[in-house]
Every structure is written in C-alpha cells, then in structure tokens.
Amino acid sequence: MEPWIAITITAAFLQNLRSALQKHLQGSLGTRGASFVRFGYGFPVAIVYVLGLHLIGNFAFPALNWTFAIWSVIGGLSQIFATILLVHLFSLRNFAVGTAYSKTEPVQAAIFGFVLLGERLTTGAVVSIIVGVFGVMLISMARLPLSLRNMVTALTGRTALIGIASGAVFGISAVSYRSASLSLQAPNPVMAAAVTLACVTTFQTVFMLVWMLLKDRNEIVQVARSWRSSSLVGLAGVLGSVCWFTAMTLQQVAYVRALGQIELVFTFMASFFLFHERVNRMEIIGCLLIVGGIVGLLFH
C-alpha cells in the first residue's frame, strides 16, 4: 500500500470525528465560534509538530517565499469560509446528509486542479462528475416526489447550494495548500506539509480572532469557556490536517480527496450511533452515487 493511501484514510476518519464534535459544539457556540475552535485550538499542536520534526527528526526548515505566502492565504481563507458553510449546513439537515453535500468537493477540486495547476480531466472523469452531481440531486429531493421539476428545484435550493458552495471552497483550499507546499521545494514532503499547516493555522487563528473581536466579542468568551470540548475539536482537526497536507503533498488533490470519500462510511456510522438520525433510502442511494462518482474519478 502506498503511504498516501493509509494517510488519507486516517485523515478521513479524523475529519469525521472533528465534524461530529463541531456539530455538538454548535449548540453552545455560534457558527463562527464552532468554526474557530478548529484553528484556534489546533495551531499550537501544528507548531509543536514542526518543532518536533526539526529537533527530533532533524528535518531542515524550508525557505519561505512569496508564492508560498499567497497560496497559503488563499487556502487559509477558503478553508475558513468553507468550514463556516459546513457548520451552518449541519443546522439545516442531519449530520450524514449535511456532510454528503460537502462531498462534492473532490469533483470540484479536480476542476480547480485543471484550472489552477493544469491537471487535465479525462472523459471518464467528466462522467464521474456527472454521476456525483446526480447523487447530490437525489439527496436534495429525497423527501419530495420524484419529478424533473423537483430535481431542478432541489439542485438550486438553499441547502443544496450551501453544500455545493462548501465543497467548492474546500476544493479551492485543497488545491491552494498543495500549491503552497510544493512551492517550498523542500527535500522532505513531510516537513513541507508540516510547515504549510503551521503557517496556515496560525494565520487562520489571527484572522478569526480579529473577525470575532469586530463582530461579536462575547463569542470569544464562549469559545474560552468551552475549552474542554473545543480543544478536542482542535486536536482532531489539526491531526487530520497533518494527514491531509502530507497526502496532498505526496499525491494530486483529486486522487487524495477521492479516496477520502471513505469518510462517508464513518459519517453514516456517526449519524446512526451518535446522533440517532434517520436517513431514508433515496438519501442513501444519493450518497452511494456520490461515492461512485468519486471512485470513478479515482480510476480515471
């Protein structure tokens, strides 16, 4: 098994754990606060990770450059707003279906990879994208009578658009992080990924702190009071990010995110066992179509 495969599966599990913890937090924190804990409680761990690689693993620090800085800012801001959209989505639909909407990210990442990095799409990849989009349509109209009109309405409905937007912005973020990490031209991809993660999470923490100071200072107080549960979100988030960043440095984003769809298996388990939520047959079929589209994308 290639290293990036095991790393990606681990990342998917940790991401699902973080999302489940964030869903619980949303009851006590606002959308901004529940999104912030992912970065605010995670960046110290990311910095310690870099220092550990340097002091214990004897990995040299790569030289930073303006290309790295630009891609890191783009990726960091994209991830912040994508996370806010995803957390908000959980309040509109149940955990499993809410996550499934955002799982259009890999097919959108493939498109952004073509636009930004010149990675071409094959005919099979285009077909896989269509299959994935059809899966999203089924999820959107799972509780409506099956008709063409309802399908069009479902795809353009508020919940669907928020989910698709979340996936799109996550896709931009993933491609940006790969570009940032590769721009370091470090001899060791693990160190390049670690430095990228530490710089990005530190920037995200400062940005969101300033944002909350300007918009709602009380939210910062609530984040501090919920430090026990919030720190778990931050820890799960940063450990997942370590895996995502490393995998995306080793392999193209479209392939990493495609394999990462194994998260849907973990998601349905969490939805059933933790949140006791019910998902109907059409929602399950829609999610399976999304997974089928992603698997098709992986093979093509």
PDB file of C-alpha atoms in Angstrom:
ATOM      1  CA  MET A   1       0.000   0.000   0.000  1.00  0.00           C
ATOM      2  CA  GLU A   2       1.346   3.411  -0.941  1.00  0.00           C
ATOM      3  CA  PRO A   3       1.846   5.726   2.065  1.00  0.00           C
ATOM      4  CA  TRP A   4      -0.592   8.394   0.840  1.00  0.00           C
ATOM      5  CA  ILE A   5      -3.453   5.862   0.868  1.00  0.00           C
ATOM      6  CA  ALA A   6      -3.101   4.974   4.564  1.00  0.00           C
ATOM      7  CA  ILE A   7      -2.527   8.646   5.435  1.00  0.00           C
ATOM      8  CA  THR A   8      -5.689   9.685   3.546  1.00  0.00           C
ATOM      9  CA  ILE A   9      -7.883   7.070   5.252  1.00  0.00           C
ATOM     10  CA  THR A  10      -6.613   8.260   8.636  1.00  0.00           C
ATOM     11  CA  ALA A  11      -7.316  11.864   7.620  1.00  0.00           C
ATOM     12  CA  ALA A  12     -10.895  10.969   6.620  1.00  0.00           C
ATOM     13  CA  PHE A  13     -11.547   9.316   9.989  1.00  0.00           C
ATOM     14  CA  LEU A  14     -10.155  12.276  11.937  1.00  0.00           C
ATOM     15  CA  GLN A  15     -12.108  14.750   9.811  1.00  0.00           C
ATOM     16  CA  ASN A  16     -15.344  12.901  10.509  1.00  0.00           C
ATOM     17  CA  LEU A  17     -14.533  12.894  14.226  1.00  0.00           C
ATOM     18  CA  ARG A  18     -13.884  16.648  14.134  1.00  0.00           C
ATOM     19  CA  SER A  19     -17.150  17.325  12.281  1.00  0.00           C
ATOM     20  CA  ALA A  20     -19.119  15.265  14.805  1.00  0.00           C
ATOM     21  CA  LEU A  21     -17.566  17.214  17.684  1.00  0.00           C
ATOM     22  CA  GLN A  22     -18.285  20.506  15.904  1.00  0.00           C
ATOM     23  CA  LYS A  23     -21.937  19.552  15.492  1.00  0.00           C
ATOM     24  CA  HIS A  24     -22.191  19.101  19.267  1.00  0.00           C
ATOM     25  CA  LEU A  25     -20.457  22.444  19.838  1.00  0.00           C
ATOM     26  CA  GLN A  26     -22.866  24.385  17.642  1.00  0.00           C
ATOM     27  CA  GLY A  27     -25.487  24.155  20.374  1.00  0.00           C
ATOM     28  CA  SER A  28     -23.321  26.188  22.760  1.00  0.00           C
ATOM     29  CA  LEU A  29     -21.346  28.276  20.251  1.00  0.00           C
ATOM     30  CA  GLY A  30     -22.316  30.289  17.199  1.00  0.00           C
ATOM     31  CA  THR A  31     -21.308  29.279  13.688  1.00  0.00           C
ATOM     32  CA  ARG A  32     -18.169  31.448  13.836  1.00  0.00           C
ATOM     33  CA  GLY A  33     -17.172  30.134  17.256  1.00  0.00           C
ATOM     34  CA  ALA A  34     -17.711  26.482  16.325  1.00  0.00           C
ATOM     35  CA  SER A  35     -15.618  27.084  13.202  1.00  0.00           C
ATOM     36  CA  PHE A  36     -12.866  28.966  15.059  1.00  0.00           C
ATOM     37  CA  VAL A  37     -12.078  26.173  17.534  1.00  0.00           C
ATOM     38  CA  ARG A  38     -10.809  24.046  14.659  1.00  0.00           C
ATOM     39  CA  PHE A  39      -7.979  26.544  14.110  1.00  0.00           C
ATOM     40  CA  GLY A  40      -7.592  28.327  17.446  1.00  0.00           C
ATOM     41  CA  TYR A  41      -7.093  25.177  19.486  1.00  0.00           C
ATOM     42  CA  GLY A  42      -5.191  23.442  16.700  1.00  0.00           C
ATOM     43  CA  PHE A  43      -2.376  25.812  15.742  1.00  0.00           C
ATOM     44  CA  PRO A  44      -0.245  25.203  18.898  1.00  0.00           C
ATOM     45  CA  VAL A  45      -0.210  21.482  18.072  1.00  0.00           C
ATOM     46  CA  ALA A  46       0.816  22.269  14.491  1.00  0.00           C
ATOM     47  CA  ILE A  47       3.731  24.402  15.710  1.00  0.00           C
ATOM     48  CA  VAL A  48       4.861  21.708  18.170  1.00  0.00           C
ATOM     49  CA  TYR A  49       4.683  19.179  15.322  1.00  0.00           C
ATOM     50  CA  VAL A  50       7.030  21.277  13.158  1.00  0.00           C
ATOM     51  CA  LEU A  51       9.462  21.786  16.037  1.00  0.00           C
ATOM     52  CA  GLY A  52       9.388  18.054  16.765  1.00  0.00           C
ATOM     53  CA  LEU A  53      10.244  17.207  13.163  1.00  0.00           C
ATOM     54  CA  HIS A  54      13.105  19.696  13.274  1.00  0.00           C
ATOM     55  CA  LEU A  55      14.552  18.905  16.712  1.00  0.00           C
ATOM     56  CA  ILE A  56      13.891  15.170  16.903  1.00  0.00           C
ATOM     57  CA  GLY A  57      13.704  14.180  13.221  1.00  0.00           C
ATOM     58  CA  ASN A  58      16.495  16.573  12.152  1.00  0.00           C
ATOM     59  CA  PHE A  59      14.408  17.885   9.247  1.00  0.00           C
ATOM     60  CA  ALA A  60      15.618  21.250   7.963  1.00  0.00           C
ATOM     61  CA  PHE A  61      13.267  24.232   7.773  1.00  0.00           C
ATOM     62  CA  PRO A  62      12.413  25.038   4.123  1.00  0.00           C
ATOM     63  CA  ALA A  63      12.905  28.581   2.852  1.00  0.00           C
ATOM     64  CA  LEU A  64       9.629  30.522   2.691  1.00  0.00           C
ATOM     65  CA  ASN A  65       8.766  32.596  -0.381  1.00  0.00           C
ATOM     66  CA  TRP A  66       6.042  34.925  -1.688  1.00  0.00           C
ATOM     67  CA  THR A  67       4.417  32.199  -3.784  1.00  0.00           C
ATOM     68  CA  PHE A  68       4.048  30.114  -0.644  1.00  0.00           C
ATOM     69  CA  ALA A  69       2.587  33.081   1.249  1.00  0.00           C
ATOM     70  CA  ILE A  70      -0.013  33.875  -1.432  1.00  0.00           C
ATOM     71  CA  TRP A  71      -1.220  30.285  -1.792  1.00  0.00           C
ATOM     72  CA  SER A  72      -1.296  29.859   1.999  1.00  0.00           C
ATOM     73  CA  VAL A  73      -3.509  32.939   2.446  1.00  0.00           C
ATOM     74  CA  ILE A  74      -5.858  31.833  -0.348  1.00  0.00           C
ATOM     75  CA  GLY A  75      -6.072  28.335   1.094  1.00  0.00           C
ATOM     76  CA  GLY A  76      -6.477  29.562   4.656  1.00  0.00           C
ATOM     77  CA  LEU A  77      -9.306  31.981   3.878  1.00  0.00           C
ATOM     78  CA  SER A  78     -11.031  29.405   1.674  1.00  0.00           C
ATOM     79  CA  GLN A  79     -10.940  26.802   4.438  1.00  0.00           C
ATOM     80  CA  ILE A  80     -12.344  29.261   6.986  1.00  0.00           C
ATOM     81  CA  PHE A  81     -15.381  30.129   4.873  1.00  0.00           C
ATOM     82  CA  ALA A  82     -15.865  26.523   3.751  1.00  0.00           C
ATOM     83  CA  THR A  83     -15.893  25.425   7.399  1.00  0.00           C
ATOM     84  CA  ILE A  84     -18.436  28.108   8.300  1.00  0.00           C
ATOM     85  CA  LEU A  85     -20.680  26.938   5.458  1.00  0.00           C
ATOM     86  CA  LEU A  86     -20.348  23.303   6.563  1.00  0.00           C
ATOM     87  CA  VAL A  87     -21.120  24.049  10.221  1.00  0.00           C
ATOM     88  CA  HIS A  88     -24.134  26.123   9.138  1.00  0.00           C
ATOM     89  CA  LEU A  89     -25.236  23.251   6.896  1.00  0.00           C
ATOM     90  CA  PHE A  90     -25.470  20.931   9.904  1.00  0.00           C
ATOM     91  CA  SER A  91     -28.270  23.109  11.292  1.00  0.00           C
ATOM     92  CA  LEU A  92     -30.281  22.750   8.067  1.00  0.00           C
ATOM     93  CA  ARG A  93     -30.061  18.973   7.517  1.00  0.00           C
ATOM     94  CA  ASN A  94     -28.903  15.971   9.527  1.00  0.00           C
ATOM     95  CA  PHE A  95     -25.222  15.163  10.032  1.00  0.00           C
ATOM     96  CA  ALA A  96     -24.841  12.469   7.363  1.00  0.00           C
ATOM     97  CA  VAL A  97     -26.726  14.302   4.611  1.00  0.00           C
ATOM     98  CA  GLY A  98     -25.102  17.617   5.513  1.00  0.00           C
ATOM     99  CA  THR A  99     -21.668  16.054   5.133  1.00  0.00           C
ATOM    100  CA  ALA A 100     -22.680  14.366   1.866  1.00  0.00           C
ATOM    101  CA  TYR A 101     -23.476  17.734   0.284  1.00  0.00           C
ATOM    102  CA  SER A 102     -19.948  18.918   1.006  1.00  0.00           C
ATOM    103  CA  LYS A 103     -18.588  15.709  -0.520  1.00  0.00           C
ATOM    104  CA  THR A 104     -18.933  17.218  -3.978  1.00  0.00           C
ATOM    105  CA  GLU A 105     -15.542  18.730  -3.118  1.00  0.00           C
ATOM    106  CA  PRO A 106     -13.359  16.120  -4.928  1.00  0.00           C
ATOM    107  CA  VAL A 107     -15.017  16.593  -8.310  1.00  0.00           C
ATOM    108  CA  GLN A 108     -14.806  20.346  -7.882  1.00  0.00           C
ATOM    109  CA  ALA A 109     -11.185  20.023  -6.751  1.00  0.00           C
ATOM    110  CA  ALA A 110     -10.469  18.164  -9.989  1.00  0.00           C
ATOM    111  CA  ILE A 111     -11.883  21.103 -11.941  1.00  0.00           C
ATOM    112  CA  PHE A 112      -9.877  23.628  -9.915  1.00  0.00           C
ATOM    113  CA  GLY A 113      -6.810  21.440 -10.327  1.00  0.00           C
ATOM    114  CA  PHE A 114      -7.257  21.701 -14.091  1.00  0.00           C
ATOM    115  CA  VAL A 115      -7.801  25.469 -13.994  1.00  0.00           C
ATOM    116  CA  LEU A 116      -5.050  26.344 -11.491  1.00  0.00           C
ATOM    117  CA  LEU A 117      -2.494  23.571 -11.935  1.00  0.00           C
ATOM    118  CA  GLY A 118      -3.139  22.376 -15.492  1.00  0.00           C
ATOM    119  CA  GLU A 119      -4.189  18.856 -14.435  1.00  0.00           C
ATOM    120  CA  ARG A 120      -6.375  17.559 -17.264  1.00  0.00           C
ATOM    121  CA  LEU A 121      -9.690  15.721 -16.985  1.00  0.00           C
ATOM    122  CA  THR A 122     -10.384  12.567 -18.973  1.00  0.00           C
ATOM    123  CA  THR A 123     -13.765  11.602 -20.429  1.00  0.00           C
ATOM    124  CA  GLY A 124     -14.179   9.109 -17.602  1.00  0.00           C
ATOM    125  CA  ALA A 125     -13.551  11.855 -15.077  1.00  0.00           C
ATOM    126  CA  VAL A 126     -16.267  14.034 -16.641  1.00  0.00           C
ATOM    127  CA  VAL A 127     -18.739  11.128 -16.467  1.00  0.00           C
ATOM    128  CA  SER A 128     -17.802  10.589 -12.824  1.00  0.00           C
ATOM    129  CA  ILE A 129     -18.521  14.241 -12.092  1.00  0.00           C
ATOM    130  CA  ILE A 130     -21.981  13.958 -13.645  1.00  0.00           C
ATOM    131  CA  VAL A 131     -22.722  10.842 -11.551  1.00  0.00           C
ATOM    132  CA  GLY A 132     -21.670  12.684  -8.386  1.00  0.00           C
ATOM    133  CA  VAL A 133     -23.840  15.713  -9.186  1.00  0.00           C
ATOM    134  CA  PHE A 134     -26.829  13.421  -9.816  1.00  0.00           C
ATOM    135  CA  GLY A 135     -26.230  11.906  -6.380  1.00  0.00           C
ATOM    136  CA  VAL A 136     -26.430  15.373  -4.843  1.00  0.00           C
ATOM    137  CA  MET A 137     -29.708  15.982  -6.669  1.00  0.00           C
ATOM    138  CA  LEU A 138     -31.186  12.780  -5.230  1.00  0.00           C
ATOM    139  CA  ILE A 139     -30.192  13.773  -1.704  1.00  0.00           C
ATOM    140  CA  SER A 140     -31.703  17.216  -2.185  1.00  0.00           C
ATOM    141  CA  MET A 141     -35.084  15.840  -3.257  1.00  0.00           C
ATOM    142  CA  ALA A 142     -35.092  12.687  -1.118  1.00  0.00           C
ATOM    143  CA  ARG A 143     -38.215  13.819   0.741  1.00  0.00           C
ATOM    144  CA  LEU A 144     -40.033  15.167  -2.332  1.00  0.00           C
ATOM    145  CA  PRO A 145     -41.990  13.378  -5.081  1.00  0.00           C
ATOM    146  CA  LEU A 146     -39.694  12.216  -7.870  1.00  0.00           C
ATOM    147  CA  SER A 147     -40.050  14.576 -10.859  1.00  0.00           C
ATOM    148  CA  LEU A 148     -37.880  16.640 -13.194  1.00  0.00           C
ATOM    149  CA  ARG A 149     -39.218  19.872 -11.724  1.00  0.00           C
ATOM    150  CA  ASN A 150     -38.349  18.787  -8.198  1.00  0.00           C
ATOM    151  CA  MET A 151     -34.876  17.714  -9.334  1.00  0.00           C
ATOM    152  CA  VAL A 152     -34.180  21.165 -10.771  1.00  0.00           C
ATOM    153  CA  THR A 153     -35.605  22.833  -7.661  1.00  0.00           C
ATOM    154  CA  ALA A 154     -33.568  20.581  -5.366  1.00  0.00           C
ATOM    155  CA  LEU A 155     -30.303  21.373  -7.121  1.00  0.00           C
ATOM    156  CA  THR A 156     -30.934  25.115  -6.856  1.00  0.00           C
ATOM    157  CA  GLY A 157     -32.390  25.039  -3.335  1.00  0.00           C
ATOM    158  CA  ARG A 158     -30.753  26.799  -0.414  1.00  0.00           C
ATOM    159  CA  THR A 159     -29.421  23.664   1.301  1.00  0.00           C
ATOM    160  CA  ALA A 160     -28.007  22.199  -1.910  1.00  0.00           C
ATOM    161  CA  LEU A 161     -26.342  25.466  -2.905  1.00  0.00           C
ATOM    162  CA  ILE A 162     -24.751  25.898   0.528  1.00  0.00           C
ATOM    163  CA  GLY A 163     -23.452  22.321   0.419  1.00  0.00           C
ATOM    164  CA  ILE A 164     -22.110  22.638  -3.121  1.00  0.00           C
ATOM    165  CA  ALA A 165     -20.547  26.004  -2.248  1.00  0.00           C
ATOM    166  CA  SER A 166     -18.892  24.428   0.777  1.00  0.00           C
ATOM    167  CA  GLY A 167     -17.454  21.674  -1.411  1.00  0.00           C
ATOM    168  CA  ALA A 168     -16.249  24.201  -3.985  1.00  0.00           C
ATOM    169  CA  VAL A 169     -14.460  26.379  -1.447  1.00  0.00           C
ATOM    170  CA  PHE A 170     -12.932  23.312   0.209  1.00  0.00           C
ATOM    171  CA  GLY A 171     -11.733  22.294  -3.258  1.00  0.00           C
ATOM    172  CA  ILE A 172     -10.053  25.667  -3.791  1.00  0.00           C
ATOM    173  CA  SER A 173      -8.484  25.363  -0.355  1.00  0.00           C
ATOM    174  CA  ALA A 174      -7.068  21.889  -1.056  1.00  0.00           C
ATOM    175  CA  VAL A 175      -5.533  22.901  -4.391  1.00  0.00           C
ATOM    176  CA  SER A 176      -4.074  26.036  -2.770  1.00  0.00           C
ATOM    177  CA  TYR A 177      -2.472  24.014   0.020  1.00  0.00           C
ATOM    178  CA  ARG A 178      -0.863  21.622  -2.448  1.00  0.00           C
ATOM    179  CA  SER A 179       0.473  24.582  -4.440  1.00  0.00           C
ATOM    180  CA  ALA A 180       1.821  26.215  -1.267  1.00  0.00           C
ATOM    181  CA  SER A 181       3.524  23.047  -0.064  1.00  0.00           C
ATOM    182  CA  LEU A 182       5.106  22.293  -3.448  1.00  0.00           C
ATOM    183  CA  SER A 183       6.339  25.896  -3.765  1.00  0.00           C
ATOM    184  CA  LEU A 184       8.627  25.326  -0.771  1.00  0.00           C
ATOM    185  CA  GLN A 185      10.633  22.820  -2.848  1.00  0.00           C
ATOM    186  CA  ALA A 186      11.636  21.048   0.363  1.00  0.00           C
ATOM    187  CA  PRO A 187      13.594  17.782   0.077  1.00  0.00           C
ATOM    188  CA  ASN A 188      11.218  16.146   2.578  1.00  0.00           C
ATOM    189  CA  PRO A 189       7.482  16.320   1.761  1.00  0.00           C
ATOM    190  CA  VAL A 190       6.501  15.654   5.389  1.00  0.00           C
ATOM    191  CA  MET A 191       8.343  18.781   6.578  1.00  0.00           C
ATOM    192  CA  ALA A 192       6.940  20.856   3.709  1.00  0.00           C
ATOM    193  CA  ALA A 193       3.403  19.791   4.648  1.00  0.00           C
ATOM    194  CA  ALA A 194       4.033  20.461   8.355  1.00  0.00           C
ATOM    195  CA  VAL A 195       5.401  23.981   7.774  1.00  0.00           C
ATOM    196  CA  THR A 196       2.468  24.771   5.471  1.00  0.00           C
ATOM    197  CA  LEU A 197       0.000  23.600   8.101  1.00  0.00           C
ATOM    198  CA  ALA A 198       1.660  25.566  10.923  1.00  0.00           C
ATOM    199  CA  CYS A 199       1.758  28.798   8.906  1.00  0.00           C
ATOM    200  CA  VAL A 200      -1.803  28.448   7.645  1.00  0.00           C
ATOM    201  CA  THR A 201      -3.405  27.579  11.003  1.00  0.00           C
ATOM    202  CA  THR A 202      -1.573  30.461  12.717  1.00  0.00           C
ATOM    203  CA  PHE A 203      -2.835  32.886  10.047  1.00  0.00           C
ATOM    204  CA  GLN A 204      -6.367  31.476  10.341  1.00  0.00           C
ATOM    205  CA  THR A 205      -6.358  31.869  14.126  1.00  0.00           C
ATOM    206  CA  VAL A 206      -5.277  35.525  13.959  1.00  0.00           C
ATOM    207  CA  PHE A 207      -7.774  36.297  11.172  1.00  0.00           C
ATOM    208  CA  MET A 208     -10.741  34.769  13.010  1.00  0.00           C
ATOM    209  CA  LEU A 209      -9.801  36.359  16.332  1.00  0.00           C
ATOM    210  CA  VAL A 210      -9.795  39.791  14.709  1.00  0.00           C
ATOM    211  CA  TRP A 211     -13.086  38.980  12.955  1.00  0.00           C
ATOM    212  CA  MET A 212     -14.786  37.938  16.194  1.00  0.00           C
ATOM    213  CA  LEU A 213     -13.384  40.972  18.031  1.00  0.00           C
ATOM    214  CA  LEU A 214     -15.039  43.192  15.449  1.00  0.00           C
ATOM    215  CA  LYS A 215     -18.313  41.246  15.148  1.00  0.00           C
ATOM    216  CA  ASP A 216     -19.041  39.579  18.484  1.00  0.00           C
ATOM    217  CA  ARG A 217     -16.559  39.650  21.368  1.00  0.00           C
ATOM    218  CA  ASN A 218     -18.855  37.554  23.517  1.00  0.00           C
ATOM    219  CA  GLU A 219     -18.247  34.649  21.136  1.00  0.00           C
ATOM    220  CA  ILE A 220     -14.566  34.647  22.131  1.00  0.00           C
ATOM    221  CA  VAL A 221     -15.624  34.319  25.782  1.00  0.00           C
ATOM    222  CA  GLN A 222     -17.860  31.361  24.896  1.00  0.00           C
ATOM    223  CA  VAL A 223     -15.002  29.696  22.986  1.00  0.00           C
ATOM    224  CA  ALA A 224     -12.740  30.084  26.025  1.00  0.00           C
ATOM    225  CA  ARG A 225     -15.385  28.689  28.397  1.00  0.00           C
ATOM    226  CA  SER A 226     -15.891  25.593  26.240  1.00  0.00           C
ATOM    227  CA  TRP A 227     -12.143  24.847  26.171  1.00  0.00           C
ATOM    228  CA  ARG A 228     -12.534  21.199  27.146  1.00  0.00           C
ATOM    229  CA  SER A 229     -14.729  20.185  24.213  1.00  0.00           C
ATOM    230  CA  SER A 230     -13.262  22.832  21.907  1.00  0.00           C
ATOM    231  CA  SER A 231      -9.722  21.572  22.431  1.00  0.00           C
ATOM    232  CA  LEU A 232     -10.831  18.115  21.285  1.00  0.00           C
ATOM    233  CA  VAL A 233     -12.138  19.653  18.046  1.00  0.00           C
ATOM    234  CA  GLY A 234      -8.859  21.491  17.584  1.00  0.00           C
ATOM    235  CA  LEU A 235      -6.788  18.376  18.258  1.00  0.00           C
ATOM    236  CA  ALA A 236      -8.821  16.174  15.909  1.00  0.00           C
ATOM    237  CA  GLY A 237      -8.800  18.930  13.292  1.00  0.00           C
ATOM    238  CA  VAL A 238      -5.063  19.571  13.319  1.00  0.00           C
ATOM    239  CA  LEU A 239      -4.175  15.852  13.342  1.00  0.00           C
ATOM    240  CA  GLY A 240      -6.494  15.358  10.373  1.00  0.00           C
ATOM    241  CA  SER A 241      -4.914  18.344   8.652  1.00  0.00           C
ATOM    242  CA  VAL A 242      -1.443  16.883   9.206  1.00  0.00           C
ATOM    243  CA  CYS A 243      -2.589  13.799   7.312  1.00  0.00           C
ATOM    244  CA  TRP A 244      -4.397  15.776   4.562  1.00  0.00           C
ATOM    245  CA  PHE A 245      -1.474  18.122   3.964  1.00  0.00           C
ATOM    246  CA  THR A 246       1.026  15.266   3.852  1.00  0.00           C
ATOM    247  CA  ALA A 247      -1.123  13.191   1.489  1.00  0.00           C
ATOM    248  CA  MET A 248      -1.737  16.150  -0.830  1.00  0.00           C
ATOM    249  CA  THR A 249       1.978  16.869  -0.943  1.00  0.00           C
ATOM    250  CA  LEU A 250       2.630  13.258  -1.951  1.00  0.00           C
ATOM    251  CA  GLN A 251      -0.255  12.904  -4.439  1.00  0.00           C
ATOM    252  CA  GLN A 252      -2.579  15.024  -6.616  1.00  0.00           C
ATOM    253  CA  VAL A 253      -5.505  16.612  -4.793  1.00  0.00           C
ATOM    254  CA  ALA A 254      -8.202  14.911  -6.896  1.00  0.00           C
ATOM    255  CA  TYR A 255      -6.907  11.437  -6.006  1.00  0.00           C
ATOM    256  CA  VAL A 256      -6.479  12.225  -2.312  1.00  0.00           C
ATOM    257  CA  ARG A 257      -9.943  13.747  -1.974  1.00  0.00           C
ATOM    258  CA  ALA A 258     -11.450  10.913  -4.000  1.00  0.00           C
ATOM    259  CA  LEU A 259     -10.091   8.269  -1.644  1.00  0.00           C
ATOM    260  CA  GLY A 260     -11.121  10.499   1.252  1.00  0.00           C
ATOM    261  CA  GLN A 261     -14.751   9.728   0.450  1.00  0.00           C
ATOM    262  CA  ILE A 262     -14.387   6.759   2.766  1.00  0.00           C
ATOM    263  CA  GLU A 263     -15.332   9.426   5.308  1.00  0.00           C
ATOM    264  CA  LEU A 264     -18.961   8.883   4.267  1.00  0.00           C
ATOM    265  CA  VAL A 265     -18.813   5.404   5.816  1.00  0.00           C
ATOM    266  CA  PHE A 266     -17.617   6.903   9.091  1.00  0.00           C
ATOM    267  CA  THR A 267     -20.219   9.658   8.750  1.00  0.00           C
ATOM    268  CA  PHE A 268     -23.193   7.304   8.487  1.00  0.00           C
ATOM    269  CA  MET A 269     -21.905   5.344  11.459  1.00  0.00           C
ATOM    270  CA  ALA A 270     -21.677   8.553  13.499  1.00  0.00           C
ATOM    271  CA  SER A 271     -25.087   9.712  12.296  1.00  0.00           C
ATOM    272  CA  PHE A 272     -26.710   6.444  13.390  1.00  0.00           C
ATOM    273  CA  PHE A 273     -24.845   5.654  16.614  1.00  0.00           C
ATOM    274  CA  LEU A 274     -24.089   9.151  17.978  1.00  0.00           C
ATOM    275  CA  PHE A 275     -26.915  11.371  16.749  1.00  0.00           C
ATOM    276  CA  HIS A 276     -29.620   8.698  16.265  1.00  0.00           C
ATOM    277  CA  GLU A 277     -30.614  10.289  12.964  1.00  0.00           C
ATOM    278  CA  ARG A 278     -32.612   8.521  10.274  1.00  0.00           C
ATOM    279  CA  VAL A 279     -31.667   8.613   6.603  1.00  0.00           C
ATOM    280  CA  ASN A 280     -34.168   7.435   4.005  1.00  0.00           C
ATOM    281  CA  ARG A 281     -33.497   5.145   1.053  1.00  0.00           C
ATOM    282  CA  MET A 282     -33.119   7.855  -1.588  1.00  0.00           C
ATOM    283  CA  GLU A 283     -30.619   9.750   0.561  1.00  0.00           C
ATOM    284  CA  ILE A 284     -28.564   6.574   0.880  1.00  0.00           C
ATOM    285  CA  ILE A 285     -28.734   5.992  -2.899  1.00  0.00           C
ATOM    286  CA  GLY A 286     -27.683   9.599  -3.487  1.00  0.00           C
ATOM    287  CA  CYS A 287     -24.704   9.229  -1.178  1.00  0.00           C
ATOM    288  CA  LEU A 288     -23.728   5.973  -2.899  1.00  0.00           C
ATOM    289  CA  LEU A 289     -23.879   7.743  -6.278  1.00  0.00           C
ATOM    290  CA  ILE A 290     -21.574  10.438  -4.946  1.00  0.00           C
ATOM    291  CA  VAL A 291     -19.171   7.757  -3.765  1.00  0.00           C
ATOM    292  CA  GLY A 292     -19.494   6.000  -7.138  1.00  0.00           C
ATOM    293  CA  GLY A 293     -18.670   9.222  -8.921  1.00  0.00           C
ATOM    294  CA  ILE A 294     -15.647   9.759  -6.713  1.00  0.00           C
ATOM    295  CA  VAL A 295     -14.405   6.197  -7.217  1.00  0.00           C
ATOM    296  CA  GLY A 296     -14.847   6.629 -10.956  1.00  0.00           C
ATOM    297  CA  LEU A 297     -12.828   9.815 -10.767  1.00  0.00           C
ATOM    298  CA  LEU A 298     -10.102   7.949  -8.882  1.00  0.00           C
ATOM    299  CA  PHE A 299      -9.839   5.263 -11.558  1.00  0.00           C
ATOM    300  CA  HIS A 300      -9.794   7.801 -14.395  1.00  0.00           C
TER     301      HIS A 300
END
